[in-house]
Every structure is written in structure tokens, then in C-alpha cells.
Short mmCIF file of C-alpha atoms and ligand atoms in Angstrom, two decimals:
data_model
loop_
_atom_site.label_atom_id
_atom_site.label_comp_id
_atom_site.label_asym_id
_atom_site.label_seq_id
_atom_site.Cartn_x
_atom_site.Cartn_y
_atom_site.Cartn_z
CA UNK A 241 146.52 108.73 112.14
CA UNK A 242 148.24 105.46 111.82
CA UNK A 243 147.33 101.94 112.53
CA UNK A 244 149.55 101.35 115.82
CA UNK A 245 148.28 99.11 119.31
CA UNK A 246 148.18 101.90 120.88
CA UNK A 247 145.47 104.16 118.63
CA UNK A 248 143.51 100.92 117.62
CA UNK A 249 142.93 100.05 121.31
CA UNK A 250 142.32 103.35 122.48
CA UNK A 251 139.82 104.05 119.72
CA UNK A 252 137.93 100.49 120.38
CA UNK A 253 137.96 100.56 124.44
CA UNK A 254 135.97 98.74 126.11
CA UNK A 255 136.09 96.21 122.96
CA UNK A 256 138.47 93.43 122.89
CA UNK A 257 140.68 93.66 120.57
CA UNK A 258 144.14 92.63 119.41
CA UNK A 259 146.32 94.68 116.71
CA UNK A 260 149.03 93.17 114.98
CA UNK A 261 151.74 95.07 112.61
CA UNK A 262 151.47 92.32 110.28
CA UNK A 263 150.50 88.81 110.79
CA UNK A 264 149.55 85.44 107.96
CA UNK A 265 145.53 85.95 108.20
CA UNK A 266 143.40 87.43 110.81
CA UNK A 267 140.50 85.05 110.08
CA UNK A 268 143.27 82.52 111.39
CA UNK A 269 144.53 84.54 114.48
CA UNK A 270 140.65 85.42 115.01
CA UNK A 271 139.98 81.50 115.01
CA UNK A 272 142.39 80.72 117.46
CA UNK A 273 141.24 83.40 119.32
CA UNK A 274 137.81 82.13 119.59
CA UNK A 275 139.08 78.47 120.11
CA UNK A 276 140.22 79.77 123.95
CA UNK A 277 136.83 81.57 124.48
CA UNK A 278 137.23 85.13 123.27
CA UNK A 279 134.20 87.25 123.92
CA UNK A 280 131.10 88.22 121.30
CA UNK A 281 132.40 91.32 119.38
CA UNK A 282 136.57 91.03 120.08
CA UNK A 283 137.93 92.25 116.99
CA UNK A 284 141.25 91.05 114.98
CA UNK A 285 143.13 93.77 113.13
CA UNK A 286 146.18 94.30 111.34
CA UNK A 287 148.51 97.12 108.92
CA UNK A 288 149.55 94.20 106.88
CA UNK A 289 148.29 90.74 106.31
CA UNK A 290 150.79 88.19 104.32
CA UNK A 291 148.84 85.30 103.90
CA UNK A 292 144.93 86.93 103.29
CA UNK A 293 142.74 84.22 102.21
CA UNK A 294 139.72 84.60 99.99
CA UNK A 295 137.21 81.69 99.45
CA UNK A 296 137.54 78.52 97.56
CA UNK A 297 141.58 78.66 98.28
CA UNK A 298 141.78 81.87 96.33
CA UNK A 299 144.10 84.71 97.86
CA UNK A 300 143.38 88.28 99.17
CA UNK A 301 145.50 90.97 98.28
CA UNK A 302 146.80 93.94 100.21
CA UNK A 303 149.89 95.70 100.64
CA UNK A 304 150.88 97.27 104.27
CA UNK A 305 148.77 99.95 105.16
CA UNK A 306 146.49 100.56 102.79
CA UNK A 307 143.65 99.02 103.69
CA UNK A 308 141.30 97.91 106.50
CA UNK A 309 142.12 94.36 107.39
CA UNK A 310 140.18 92.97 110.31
CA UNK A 311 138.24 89.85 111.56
CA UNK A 312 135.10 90.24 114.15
CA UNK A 313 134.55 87.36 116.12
CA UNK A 314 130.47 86.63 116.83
CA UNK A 315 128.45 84.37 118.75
CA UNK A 316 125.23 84.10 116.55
CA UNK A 317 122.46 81.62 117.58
CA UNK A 318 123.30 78.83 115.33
CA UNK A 319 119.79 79.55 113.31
CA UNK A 320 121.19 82.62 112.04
CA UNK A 321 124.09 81.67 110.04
CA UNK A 322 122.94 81.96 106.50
CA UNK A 323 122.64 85.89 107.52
CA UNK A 324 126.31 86.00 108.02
CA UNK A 325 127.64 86.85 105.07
CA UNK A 326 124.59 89.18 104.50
CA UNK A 327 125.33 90.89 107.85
CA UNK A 328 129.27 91.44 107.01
CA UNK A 329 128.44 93.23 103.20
CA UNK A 330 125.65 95.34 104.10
CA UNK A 331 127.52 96.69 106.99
CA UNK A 332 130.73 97.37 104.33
CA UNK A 333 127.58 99.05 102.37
CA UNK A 334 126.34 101.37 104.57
CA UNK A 335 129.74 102.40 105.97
CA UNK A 336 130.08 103.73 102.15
CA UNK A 337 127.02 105.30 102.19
CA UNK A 338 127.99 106.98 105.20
CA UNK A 339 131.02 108.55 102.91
CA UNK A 340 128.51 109.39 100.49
CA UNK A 341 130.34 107.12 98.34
CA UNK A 342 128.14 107.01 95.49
CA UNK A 343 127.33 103.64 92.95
CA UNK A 344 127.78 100.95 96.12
CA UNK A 345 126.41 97.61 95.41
CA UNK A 346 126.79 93.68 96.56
CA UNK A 347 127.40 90.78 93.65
CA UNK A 348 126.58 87.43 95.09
CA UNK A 349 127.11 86.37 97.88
CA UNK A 350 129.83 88.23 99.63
CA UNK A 351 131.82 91.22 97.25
CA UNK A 352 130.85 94.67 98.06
CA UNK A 353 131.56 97.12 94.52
CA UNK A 354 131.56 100.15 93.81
CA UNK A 355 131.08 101.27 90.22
CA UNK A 356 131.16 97.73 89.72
CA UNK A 357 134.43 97.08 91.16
CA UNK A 358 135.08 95.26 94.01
CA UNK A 359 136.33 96.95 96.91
CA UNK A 360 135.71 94.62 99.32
CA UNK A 361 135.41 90.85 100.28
CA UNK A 362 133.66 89.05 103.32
CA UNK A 363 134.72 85.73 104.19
CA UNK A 364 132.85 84.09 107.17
CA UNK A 365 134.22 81.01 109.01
CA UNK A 366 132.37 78.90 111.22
CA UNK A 367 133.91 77.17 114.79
CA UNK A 368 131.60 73.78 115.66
CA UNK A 369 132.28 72.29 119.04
CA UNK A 370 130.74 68.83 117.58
CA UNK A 371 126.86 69.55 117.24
CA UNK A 372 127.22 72.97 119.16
CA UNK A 373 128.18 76.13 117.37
CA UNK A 374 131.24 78.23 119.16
CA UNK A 375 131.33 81.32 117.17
CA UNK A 376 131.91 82.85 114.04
CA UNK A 377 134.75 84.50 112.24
CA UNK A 378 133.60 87.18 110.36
CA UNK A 379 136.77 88.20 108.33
CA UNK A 380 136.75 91.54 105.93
CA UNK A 381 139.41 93.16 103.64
CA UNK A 382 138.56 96.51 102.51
CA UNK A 383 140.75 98.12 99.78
CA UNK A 384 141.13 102.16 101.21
CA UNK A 385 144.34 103.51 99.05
CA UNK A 386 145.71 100.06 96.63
CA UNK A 387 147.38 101.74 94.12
CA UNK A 388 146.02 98.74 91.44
CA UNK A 389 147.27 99.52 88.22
CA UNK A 390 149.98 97.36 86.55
CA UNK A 391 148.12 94.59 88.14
CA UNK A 392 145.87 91.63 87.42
CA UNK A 393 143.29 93.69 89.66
CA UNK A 394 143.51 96.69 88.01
CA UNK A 395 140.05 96.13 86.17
CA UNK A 396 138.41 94.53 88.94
CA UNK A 397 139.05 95.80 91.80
CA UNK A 398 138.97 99.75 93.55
CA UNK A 399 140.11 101.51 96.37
CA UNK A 400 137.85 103.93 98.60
CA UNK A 401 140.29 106.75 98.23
CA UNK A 402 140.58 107.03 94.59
CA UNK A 403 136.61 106.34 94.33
CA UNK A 404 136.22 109.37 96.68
CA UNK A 405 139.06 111.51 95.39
CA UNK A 406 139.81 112.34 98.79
CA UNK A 407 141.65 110.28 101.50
CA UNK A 408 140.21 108.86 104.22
CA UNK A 409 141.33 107.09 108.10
CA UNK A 410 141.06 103.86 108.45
CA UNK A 411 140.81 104.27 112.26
CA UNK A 412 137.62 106.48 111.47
CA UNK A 413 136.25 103.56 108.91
CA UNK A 414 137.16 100.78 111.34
CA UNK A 415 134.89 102.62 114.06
CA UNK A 416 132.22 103.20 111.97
CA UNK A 417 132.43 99.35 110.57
CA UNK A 418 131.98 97.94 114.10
CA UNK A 419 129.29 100.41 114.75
CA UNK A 420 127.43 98.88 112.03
CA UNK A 421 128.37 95.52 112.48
CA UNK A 422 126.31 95.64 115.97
CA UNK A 423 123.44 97.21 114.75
CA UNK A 424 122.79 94.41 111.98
CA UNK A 425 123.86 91.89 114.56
CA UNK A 426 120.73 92.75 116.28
CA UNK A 427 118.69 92.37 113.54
CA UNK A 428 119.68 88.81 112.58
CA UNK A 429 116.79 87.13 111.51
CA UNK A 430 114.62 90.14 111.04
CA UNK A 431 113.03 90.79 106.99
CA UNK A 432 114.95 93.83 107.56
CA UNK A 433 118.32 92.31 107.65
CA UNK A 434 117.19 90.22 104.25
CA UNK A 435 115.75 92.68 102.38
CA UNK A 436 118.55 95.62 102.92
CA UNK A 437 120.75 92.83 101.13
CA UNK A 438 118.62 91.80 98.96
CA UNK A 439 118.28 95.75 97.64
CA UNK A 440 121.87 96.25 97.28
CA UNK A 441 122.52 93.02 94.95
CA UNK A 442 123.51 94.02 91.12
CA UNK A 443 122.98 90.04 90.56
CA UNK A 444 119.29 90.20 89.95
CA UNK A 445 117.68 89.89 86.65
CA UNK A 446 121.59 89.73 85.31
CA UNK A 447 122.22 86.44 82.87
CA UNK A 448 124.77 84.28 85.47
CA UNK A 449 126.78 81.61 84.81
CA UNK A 450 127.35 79.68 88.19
CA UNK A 451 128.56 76.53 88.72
CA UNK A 452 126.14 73.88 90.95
CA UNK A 453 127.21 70.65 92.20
CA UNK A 454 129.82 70.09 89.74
CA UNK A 455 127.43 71.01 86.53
CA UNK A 456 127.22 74.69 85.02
CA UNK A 457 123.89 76.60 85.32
CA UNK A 458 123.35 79.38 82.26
CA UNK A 459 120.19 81.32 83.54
CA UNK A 460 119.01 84.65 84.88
CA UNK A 461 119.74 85.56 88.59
CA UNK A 462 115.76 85.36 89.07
CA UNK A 463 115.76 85.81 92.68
CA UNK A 464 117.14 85.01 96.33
CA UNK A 465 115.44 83.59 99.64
CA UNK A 466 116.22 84.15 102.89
CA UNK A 467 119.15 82.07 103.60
CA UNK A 468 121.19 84.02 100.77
CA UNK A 469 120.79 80.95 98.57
CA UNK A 470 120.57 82.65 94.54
CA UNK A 471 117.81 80.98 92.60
CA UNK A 472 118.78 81.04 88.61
CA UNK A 473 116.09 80.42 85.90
CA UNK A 474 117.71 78.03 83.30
CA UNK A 475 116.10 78.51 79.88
CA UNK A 476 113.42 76.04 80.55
CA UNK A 477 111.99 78.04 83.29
CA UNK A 478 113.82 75.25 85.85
CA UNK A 479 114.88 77.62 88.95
CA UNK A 480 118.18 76.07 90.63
CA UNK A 481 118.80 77.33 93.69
CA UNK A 482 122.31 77.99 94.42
CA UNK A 483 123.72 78.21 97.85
CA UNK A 484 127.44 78.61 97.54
CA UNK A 485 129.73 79.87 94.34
CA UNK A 486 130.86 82.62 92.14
CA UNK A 487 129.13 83.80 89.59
CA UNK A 488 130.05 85.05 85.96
CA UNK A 489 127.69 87.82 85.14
CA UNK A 490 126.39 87.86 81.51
CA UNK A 491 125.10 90.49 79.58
CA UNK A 492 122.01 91.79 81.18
CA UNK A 493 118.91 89.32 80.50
C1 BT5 B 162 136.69 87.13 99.12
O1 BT5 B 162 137.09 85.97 98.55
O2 BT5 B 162 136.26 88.10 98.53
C2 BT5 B 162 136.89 87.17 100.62
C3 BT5 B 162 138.11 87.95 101.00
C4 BT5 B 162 138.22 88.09 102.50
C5 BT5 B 162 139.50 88.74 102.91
C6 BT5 B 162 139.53 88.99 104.39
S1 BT5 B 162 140.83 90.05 104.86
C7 BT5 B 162 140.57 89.69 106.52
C8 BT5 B 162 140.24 88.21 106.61
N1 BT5 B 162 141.45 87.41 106.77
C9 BT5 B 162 141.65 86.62 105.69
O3 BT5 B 162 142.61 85.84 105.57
N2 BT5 B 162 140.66 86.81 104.79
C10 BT5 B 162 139.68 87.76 105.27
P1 BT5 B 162 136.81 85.59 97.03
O4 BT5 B 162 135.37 85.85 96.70
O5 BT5 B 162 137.34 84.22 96.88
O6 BT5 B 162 137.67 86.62 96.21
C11 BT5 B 162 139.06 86.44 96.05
C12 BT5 B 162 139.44 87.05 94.70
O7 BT5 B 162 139.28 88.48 94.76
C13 BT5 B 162 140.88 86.80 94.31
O8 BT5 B 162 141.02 85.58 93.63
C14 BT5 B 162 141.18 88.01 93.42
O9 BT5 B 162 140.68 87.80 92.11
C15 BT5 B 162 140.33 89.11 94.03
N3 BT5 B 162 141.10 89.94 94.97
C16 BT5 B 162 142.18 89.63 95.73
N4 BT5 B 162 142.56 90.68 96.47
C17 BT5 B 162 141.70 91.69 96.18
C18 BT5 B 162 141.58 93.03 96.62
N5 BT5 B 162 142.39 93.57 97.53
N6 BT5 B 162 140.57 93.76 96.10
C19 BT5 B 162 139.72 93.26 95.18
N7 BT5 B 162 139.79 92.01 94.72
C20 BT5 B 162 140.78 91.22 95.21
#
């Protein structure tokens, strides 16, 4: 079944949501959104999004219709933040798992692989209201049938479909997403939440390189703590603790 208003509402009733044939970014139309008070759990999607962003500046790829684009809009207690990004990848995960996709892993902070290749990024954006927090823009692209070869991607990055050898509906993934999305909402700030993440990340024990407040840190991913912070050990034993960035991954150390 397609991606239309009228099967994306119907599927998400009572949810708020708003579907849009193609729009710039849904992180941005989520923002705005949010901005004039939507409700916890009001969900952004579209067939085709233009102008995807990534982090850092970077761009997000995807063609129209093939692939789940969407934005969740949440109202977290401000203490939970660092669990964000942690909430919006394990729920990618287990959506996977649910497809008995097979080989499913996070790379720190935010990409969701599978045999190593990422088929999915999480980019979380926060709305302040000066010192009080308004909500949070939880914004996922997940690749279901990008044809990537002939591309710059085409060794980094996978699509459900051909991983499964067997297609897929994005209306069925998109219910299933939410789903999860609610139940690891409710355990923000529970060891649970932490540790499920912490599980699924390749990163550990890896040799990184990761850049840290302007200077490059050569270590081994030694660890994470509970705000989702990576903690490298440089080859003095040093641990720097890393809260933001993208790591190169080394040859295992
Ligand atoms: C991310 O950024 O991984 C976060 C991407 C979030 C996209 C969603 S889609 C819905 C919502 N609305 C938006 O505007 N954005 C969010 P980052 O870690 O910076 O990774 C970006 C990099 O991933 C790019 O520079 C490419 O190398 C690569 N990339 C781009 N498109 C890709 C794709 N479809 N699959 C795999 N990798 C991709």
C-alpha cells in the first residue's frame, strides 16, 4: 500500500499526524509544528523529502518513496535528553529485529547498520522556550528499497529490502516504529533504556579516531556512560570522554 494522507492517517488514528507528498525536511515542518503546541507523540511524515538534513550540516539522502521518512515530536522531562538519541536507534533496532533482520547494530551515537552498513540515521532537535524545554524533534530516515549502487553510498549505506531479499510496507514499518518509540519513551531514564543501547553498539573495544574539542583523539572506544557520552582510551591510558562527533573506526584494537 502506498504512502497517501489518507492510509497514513487512517493507519495512525487517534495519533496526530500530518503527511506530506514531499516537503524540504520534516525535522523542520515537525519544529514548527511543535513551536504552536502540537501534542506529545504527533508524528511528521512524508513520500519524499528534498532538503533531508543529517548532523553537522551534512545531507540525508532519499529518493521518493523508498524509504520511511518521518519526525516524532516528544515532550521528555528535560533530565532525559541525553537518552534521546538512544531512544530513536534502539527503537530503529528492534523494529529490525522484529523482521528478523539479522546482523543489526548501532555505531556511535546515532546510525543504526546492518551488516555494517548504515541503514538508518537519527537526528534529534531540541525546542528551548528560554530556560524551559518545549519538546523534542526526534527526526529518522530509514532506507527500505534505495537502489544505491552507482553512488557515493553504495559502500556505506543499505536498504531493508535488499538486506531481507523480500519487500516490505512502509505503512506496516511506520506502525511498528511508533509502537516502539512509546514503549522506550516510558523507559527514559531506566538502566534498561541504557543498557539495550549500550548492547547493540559495534563501537566498543574498536580503535576510533574522533575528533574532541577541535584536537583528534586516536584510542580504543573503551566504554560509554549513561548520557551516551563515548569514553576513548588514548595510548597513555588517558580516557576522553566524548559527547558529540563521528567517529572513524580503526582496525579492531
Ligand atoms: C544522520 O546524520 O545520520 C541523521 C540523518 C537524519 C535524517 C532524518 S530524515 C527525517 C528527518 N528530517 C531531516 O531533515 N533529517 C531527519 P549524519 O550522521 O550526519 O549522517 C549523514 C551522512 O550519512 C551523509 O553525509 C552521508 O554520508 C550519509 N547518508 C546520507 N543519506 C544516507 C542514506 N539514505 N543512507 C545511508 N547513509 C546516508
Amino acid at each position: 500500500m502506498s504512502l497517501t494522507e489518507t492510509t497514513v492517517l487512517a493507519a495512525l488514528a487517534p495519533r496526530p499526524a500530518r503527511f506530506y507528498p514531499q516537503i524540504g525536511s520534516t525535522n523542520d515542518a515537525a519544529m514548527e509544528w511543535l513551536s504552536q503546541g502540537a501534542k506529545h507523540g504527533s508524528v511528521v511524515i512524508v513520500d519524499e523529502q528534498v532538503k533531508g538534513r543529517g548532523r553537522l550540516g551534512r545531507t540525508w539522502h532519499t529518493p521518493p518513496a523508498t524509504a520511511l521518512i518521518l519526525s516524532v515530536i516528544l515532550r521528555p522531562d528535560a533530565a532525559h535528553l541525553p537518552q534521546l538519541t538512544m531512544l530513536g536507534a534502539l527503537a530503529i533496532c528492534d523494529m529490525l529485529d522484529h523482521l528478523d533482520m539479522e546482523h543489526v547494530s548501532i555505531k556511535w551515537p546515532n546510525d543504526v547498520l546492518v551488516n555494517g552498513k548504515k541503514v538508518s540515521g537519527v537526528l534529534p532537535e531540541v525546542l528551548w522556550e528560554g530556560k524551559r524545554l518545549t519538546g523534542v524533534v526526534l527526526g529518522m530516515g530509514i532506507n527500505v528499497r534505495i537502489d544505491f549502487s552507482g553512488t557515493d553510498l553504495a559502500h556505506h549505506a543499505i536498504s531493508i529490502e535488499s538486506a531481507l531479499g523480500r519487500p516490505v510496507q512502509r505503512l506496516d514499518l511506520l506502525k511498528d516504529l511508533l509502537e516502539r518509540i512509546d514503549f522506550w519513551f516510558s523507559h527514559l531514564g531506566t538502566d534498561e533504556l541504557f543498557e539495550n543501547w549500550k548492547r547493540r553498539l559495534t563501537t566498543l573495544g574498536q580503535s576510533v579516531q574522533v575528533e574532541n574539542e577541535g584536537r583528534i583523539v586516536t584510542g580504543v572506544a573503551y566504554s560509554v556512560d549513561s548520557a551516551g557520552a563515548l569514553l576513548v582510551m588514548d595510548s597513555t591510558s588517558k580516557l576522553h570522554r566524548i559527547l558529540a562527533g563521528d567517529i572513524g573506526l580503526g582496525s579492531t584494537g
